[in-house]
Amino acid sequence: MNDNEHVMIKIFNSFSSNKDKFEPFEKNMVKVFICGPTLYDYTHVGHARIFLTYDLLCRHLRERGYDTDVLVNMTDINQNVFNKAKDESKDYHVVARFYAQKFAEDLNILNIKSVNRFAYVSDYVEYMESHISQLLEQKIAYYANGNVYLDISKDRKYGMLSKQSRNQLQLHRLDIGPNKKSQEDIMLWNCSDDFGFSWKSKFGSGIPWWHMQDTTVALENFGANYDIHGGARELLYPHHEAHLAQYKMFSTSENPVKMWMHVGLVLSNGEKMSKSLGNVVWSKDLAQKYGQNLLRLYIFSTHYREDVNFDEKQIIERRQLLQKINITGTKTSKKTDSELSVLVEAFFAALDDDLNSPKALEIFENICSKVIAGSNIGYDDFQRICQVLGIVL
């Protein structure tokens, strides 16, 4: 189907806590911002799941007649990046570009084709300085403790994204400083000399803080509005809450982002998989061991909003489905039987419903079983399904 006037796509929106009908700001173009990697190490399975999810989303959106413009910010202004550079006695730019290249290679290995723009945050420092200056001029930001902070009292709806009241927000002491107007105010520029690196600015030598980094990258590339903000669920607060508050200051809209879409965590023995905990499994190693097709089937077997407790046995269990898909690929016909045509459309309808990939895979497996038993599926329909899932035969 290519006429998006007749398609109802619903996505769970963290802002509304509902499955909302998806309607982009522009009729046929979907602008997607994905919180990208911090460039000091390789891509682990938790990261891979995020980008596989949005690749599936964008492939499906294109199947339904939309164009997509996907922007990923590349975080190279970060203490971990500079620590890595110091440990390796290298310039931080060299370290960041090395891991950026490895990230791009990992996306390619996983057949993630939807990302069309990468933005290094260090390329946007002068724009961040300009945006912060604008907030200071409007009395929305202020100086304290030698730093610059956003006065979140200027945003009456601050906390709506993470569903927190002002009393609950006050329990979080962010960017602690004795002279802040409120302890939950958001840091915009940090003038501490503890980092070992800095940029000169009218606020003093320092670094733009991480929330402002993403805000500026999105603003400079997408303008005042875009359609989907994606990332891991753990970023909901404070990072995405802060990003929304800042973005609203530069937009005439109370809701400049249509959809806030969050992916569940990948756990290892019940704990979040993270570099800091040392329990990561690198996506490139898994892709090399099992192939990207099997890894995709494993990831898509769980709904994107649910957590996954990583288990290689479950990857191996997906081999049966992949074998059925491979056999089906050798049995395609010119035309799809009417019974299977209904199932093909049910496959895409499942993805219309908040990207319900487990249900879609169940339907696809049913299709494959029927084809192996003697039913007919047209080559074009089979390829449509494989293309959306990113399966390469």
PDB file of C-alpha atoms in Angstrom, residues 80-210:
ATOM      1  CA  ASN A  80      34.020   9.164  28.805  1.00  0.00           C
ATOM      2  CA  VAL A  81      35.322  10.121  25.364  1.00  0.00           C
ATOM      3  CA  PHE A  82      38.024  12.327  26.839  1.00  0.00           C
ATOM      4  CA  ASN A  83      38.952   9.725  29.456  1.00  0.00           C
ATOM      5  CA  LYS A  84      39.362   7.140  26.702  1.00  0.00           C
ATOM      6  CA  ALA A  85      41.559   9.535  24.734  1.00  0.00           C
ATOM      7  CA  LYS A  86      43.662  10.233  27.803  1.00  0.00           C
ATOM      8  CA  ASP A  87      44.072   6.531  28.569  1.00  0.00           C
ATOM      9  CA  GLU A  88      45.189   5.872  25.008  1.00  0.00           C
ATOM     10  CA  SER A  89      47.295   9.069  24.764  1.00  0.00           C
ATOM     11  CA  LYS A  90      45.337  10.169  21.704  1.00  0.00           C
ATOM     12  CA  ASP A  91      43.533  13.308  20.628  1.00  0.00           C
ATOM     13  CA  TYR A  92      39.865  13.039  21.542  1.00  0.00           C
ATOM     14  CA  HIS A  93      38.815  13.820  17.965  1.00  0.00           C
ATOM     15  CA  VAL A  94      40.768  10.778  16.770  1.00  0.00           C
ATOM     16  CA  VAL A  95      39.116   8.538  19.364  1.00  0.00           C
ATOM     17  CA  ALA A  96      35.632   9.865  18.624  1.00  0.00           C
ATOM     18  CA  ARG A  97      35.994   9.491  14.853  1.00  0.00           C
ATOM     19  CA  PHE A  98      37.366   5.955  15.270  1.00  0.00           C
ATOM     20  CA  TYR A  99      34.323   4.797  17.241  1.00  0.00           C
ATOM     21  CA  ALA A 100      32.005   6.723  14.940  1.00  0.00           C
ATOM     22  CA  GLN A 101      33.413   4.708  12.047  1.00  0.00           C
ATOM     23  CA  LYS A 102      32.957   1.489  14.013  1.00  0.00           C
ATOM     24  CA  PHE A 103      29.357   2.488  14.792  1.00  0.00           C
ATOM     25  CA  ALA A 104      28.680   3.052  11.089  1.00  0.00           C
ATOM     26  CA  GLU A 105      30.228  -0.338  10.334  1.00  0.00           C
ATOM     27  CA  ASP A 106      28.013  -1.969  12.968  1.00  0.00           C
ATOM     28  CA  LEU A 107      24.909  -0.415  11.410  1.00  0.00           C
ATOM     29  CA  ASN A 108      25.983  -1.774   8.050  1.00  0.00           C
ATOM     30  CA  ILE A 109      26.626  -5.254   9.460  1.00  0.00           C
ATOM     31  CA  LEU A 110      23.105  -5.206  10.936  1.00  0.00           C
ATOM     32  CA  ASN A 111      21.619  -4.023   7.608  1.00  0.00           C
ATOM     33  CA  ILE A 112      20.341  -0.827   9.232  1.00  0.00           C
ATOM     34  CA  LYS A 113      19.727   1.388   6.214  1.00  0.00           C
ATOM     35  CA  SER A 114      17.331   4.019   7.530  1.00  0.00           C
ATOM     36  CA  VAL A 115      19.793   6.488   9.073  1.00  0.00           C
ATOM     37  CA  ASN A 116      20.658   9.139   6.501  1.00  0.00           C
ATOM     38  CA  ARG A 117      22.234  11.856   8.664  1.00  0.00           C
ATOM     39  CA  PHE A 118      24.861  11.818  11.422  1.00  0.00           C
ATOM     40  CA  ALA A 119      25.699  14.938  13.437  1.00  0.00           C
ATOM     41  CA  TYR A 120      28.760  15.298  15.672  1.00  0.00           C
ATOM     42  CA  VAL A 121      27.774  17.490  18.598  1.00  0.00           C
ATOM     43  CA  SER A 122      31.222  19.136  18.695  1.00  0.00           C
ATOM     44  CA  ASP A 123      30.408  20.669  15.295  1.00  0.00           C
ATOM     45  CA  TYR A 124      27.509  22.567  16.877  1.00  0.00           C
ATOM     46  CA  VAL A 125      29.151  24.320  19.842  1.00  0.00           C
ATOM     47  CA  GLU A 126      28.820  27.803  18.356  1.00  0.00           C
ATOM     48  CA  TYR A 127      25.117  27.173  17.764  1.00  0.00           C
ATOM     49  CA  MET A 128      24.714  25.974  21.346  1.00  0.00           C
ATOM     50  CA  GLU A 129      26.344  29.168  22.561  1.00  0.00           C
ATOM     51  CA  SER A 130      23.919  31.188  20.441  1.00  0.00           C
ATOM     52  CA  HIS A 131      20.890  29.278  21.751  1.00  0.00           C
ATOM     53  CA  ILE A 132      21.977  29.656  25.358  1.00  0.00           C
ATOM     54  CA  SER A 133      22.531  33.379  24.829  1.00  0.00           C
ATOM     55  CA  GLN A 134      19.004  33.653  23.490  1.00  0.00           C
ATOM     56  CA  LEU A 135      17.606  31.945  26.592  1.00  0.00           C
ATOM     57  CA  LEU A 136      19.606  34.290  28.837  1.00  0.00           C
ATOM     58  CA  GLU A 137      18.292  37.328  26.985  1.00  0.00           C
ATOM     59  CA  GLN A 138      14.735  36.088  27.442  1.00  0.00           C
ATOM     60  CA  LYS A 139      15.307  35.567  31.190  1.00  0.00           C
ATOM     61  CA  ILE A 140      14.591  31.887  30.743  1.00  0.00           C
ATOM     62  CA  ALA A 141      18.151  30.983  31.711  1.00  0.00           C
ATOM     63  CA  TYR A 142      20.396  32.437  34.418  1.00  0.00           C
ATOM     64  CA  TYR A 143      23.936  32.375  35.812  1.00  0.00           C
ATOM     65  CA  ALA A 144      24.754  30.590  39.058  1.00  0.00           C
ATOM     66  CA  ASN A 145      27.854  28.920  40.468  1.00  0.00           C
ATOM     67  CA  GLY A 146      29.769  30.080  37.391  1.00  0.00           C
ATOM     68  CA  ASN A 147      27.467  28.008  35.148  1.00  0.00           C
ATOM     69  CA  VAL A 148      24.319  28.638  33.111  1.00  0.00           C
ATOM     70  CA  TYR A 149      21.007  26.970  33.992  1.00  0.00           C
ATOM     71  CA  LEU A 150      17.543  26.757  32.474  1.00  0.00           C
ATOM     72  CA  ASP A 151      14.820  27.996  34.805  1.00  0.00           C
ATOM     73  CA  ILE A 152      12.313  25.158  34.485  1.00  0.00           C
ATOM     74  CA  SER A 153       9.635  27.193  36.281  1.00  0.00           C
ATOM     75  CA  LYS A 154       9.212  28.929  32.892  1.00  0.00           C
ATOM     76  CA  ASP A 155       7.763  25.676  31.565  1.00  0.00           C
ATOM     77  CA  ARG A 156       4.405  25.145  33.275  1.00  0.00           C
ATOM     78  CA  LYS A 157       4.133  21.613  31.917  1.00  0.00           C
ATOM     79  CA  TYR A 158       7.612  20.435  32.839  1.00  0.00           C
ATOM     80  CA  GLY A 159       7.379  16.852  34.055  1.00  0.00           C
ATOM     81  CA  MET A 160       4.553  15.785  31.723  1.00  0.00           C
ATOM     82  CA  LEU A 161       6.766  13.584  29.585  1.00  0.00           C
ATOM     83  CA  SER A 162       8.045  11.554  32.546  1.00  0.00           C
ATOM     84  CA  LYS A 163       4.690  11.860  34.359  1.00  0.00           C
ATOM     85  CA  GLN A 164       6.106  13.548  37.447  1.00  0.00           C
ATOM     86  CA  SER A 165       4.550  16.238  39.599  1.00  0.00           C
ATOM     87  CA  ARG A 166       6.550  19.264  40.743  1.00  0.00           C
ATOM     88  CA  ASN A 167       6.840  17.679  44.186  1.00  0.00           C
ATOM     89  CA  GLN A 168       8.290  14.537  42.664  1.00  0.00           C
ATOM     90  CA  LEU A 169      10.673  16.539  40.482  1.00  0.00           C
ATOM     91  CA  GLN A 170      12.001  18.354  43.528  1.00  0.00           C
ATOM     92  CA  LEU A 171      13.219  15.029  44.880  1.00  0.00           C
ATOM     93  CA  HIS A 172      15.710  14.846  41.999  1.00  0.00           C
ATOM     94  CA  ARG A 173      18.764  16.982  42.637  1.00  0.00           C
ATOM     95  CA  LEU A 174      20.153  17.558  39.156  1.00  0.00           C
ATOM     96  CA  ASP A 175      23.497  19.255  38.515  1.00  0.00           C
ATOM     97  CA  ILE A 176      23.760  20.174  42.183  1.00  0.00           C
ATOM     98  CA  GLY A 177      24.766  23.764  42.912  1.00  0.00           C
ATOM     99  CA  PRO A 178      24.153  25.881  46.032  1.00  0.00           C
ATOM    100  CA  ASN A 179      22.962  28.998  44.203  1.00  0.00           C
ATOM    101  CA  LYS A 180      20.494  27.496  41.760  1.00  0.00           C
ATOM    102  CA  LYS A 181      16.981  28.920  41.883  1.00  0.00           C
ATOM    103  CA  SER A 182      15.663  25.377  42.062  1.00  0.00           C
ATOM    104  CA  GLN A 183      17.625  22.173  42.356  1.00  0.00           C
ATOM    105  CA  GLU A 184      15.796  20.614  39.404  1.00  0.00           C
ATOM    106  CA  ASP A 185      16.862  23.436  37.057  1.00  0.00           C
ATOM    107  CA  ILE A 186      18.749  22.134  34.031  1.00  0.00           C
ATOM    108  CA  MET A 187      22.384  22.927  33.362  1.00  0.00           C
ATOM    109  CA  LEU A 188      23.050  24.434  29.936  1.00  0.00           C
ATOM    110  CA  TRP A 189      26.742  25.327  30.122  1.00  0.00           C
ATOM    111  CA  ASN A 190      29.255  23.931  32.609  1.00  0.00           C
ATOM    112  CA  CYS A 191      32.269  26.098  33.387  1.00  0.00           C
ATOM    113  CA  SER A 192      33.947  23.609  35.715  1.00  0.00           C
ATOM    114  CA  ASP A 193      37.658  23.124  35.093  1.00  0.00           C
ATOM    115  CA  ASP A 194      37.529  19.465  36.170  1.00  0.00           C
ATOM    116  CA  PHE A 195      37.131  18.002  32.702  1.00  0.00           C
ATOM    117  CA  GLY A 196      40.525  18.706  31.208  1.00  0.00           C
ATOM    118  CA  PHE A 197      38.918  20.133  28.072  1.00  0.00           C
ATOM    119  CA  SER A 198      36.776  23.167  27.296  1.00  0.00           C
ATOM    120  CA  TRP A 199      35.504  25.643  24.730  1.00  0.00           C
ATOM    121  CA  LYS A 200      35.796  29.389  25.093  1.00  0.00           C
ATOM    122  CA  SER A 201      32.507  31.240  25.191  1.00  0.00           C
ATOM    123  CA  LYS A 202      30.931  34.468  26.421  1.00  0.00           C
ATOM    124  CA  PHE A 203      29.844  32.482  29.500  1.00  0.00           C
ATOM    125  CA  GLY A 204      33.427  31.469  30.246  1.00  0.00           C
ATOM    126  CA  SER A 205      35.493  28.466  29.253  1.00  0.00           C
ATOM    127  CA  GLY A 206      33.519  25.268  29.645  1.00  0.00           C
ATOM    128  CA  ILE A 207      31.397  22.718  27.847  1.00  0.00           C
ATOM    129  CA  PRO A 208      27.780  22.691  26.644  1.00  0.00           C
ATOM    130  CA  TRP A 209      25.837  20.263  28.799  1.00  0.00           C
ATOM    131  CA  TRP A 210      24.417  17.084  27.291  1.00  0.00           C
TER     132      TRP A 210
END
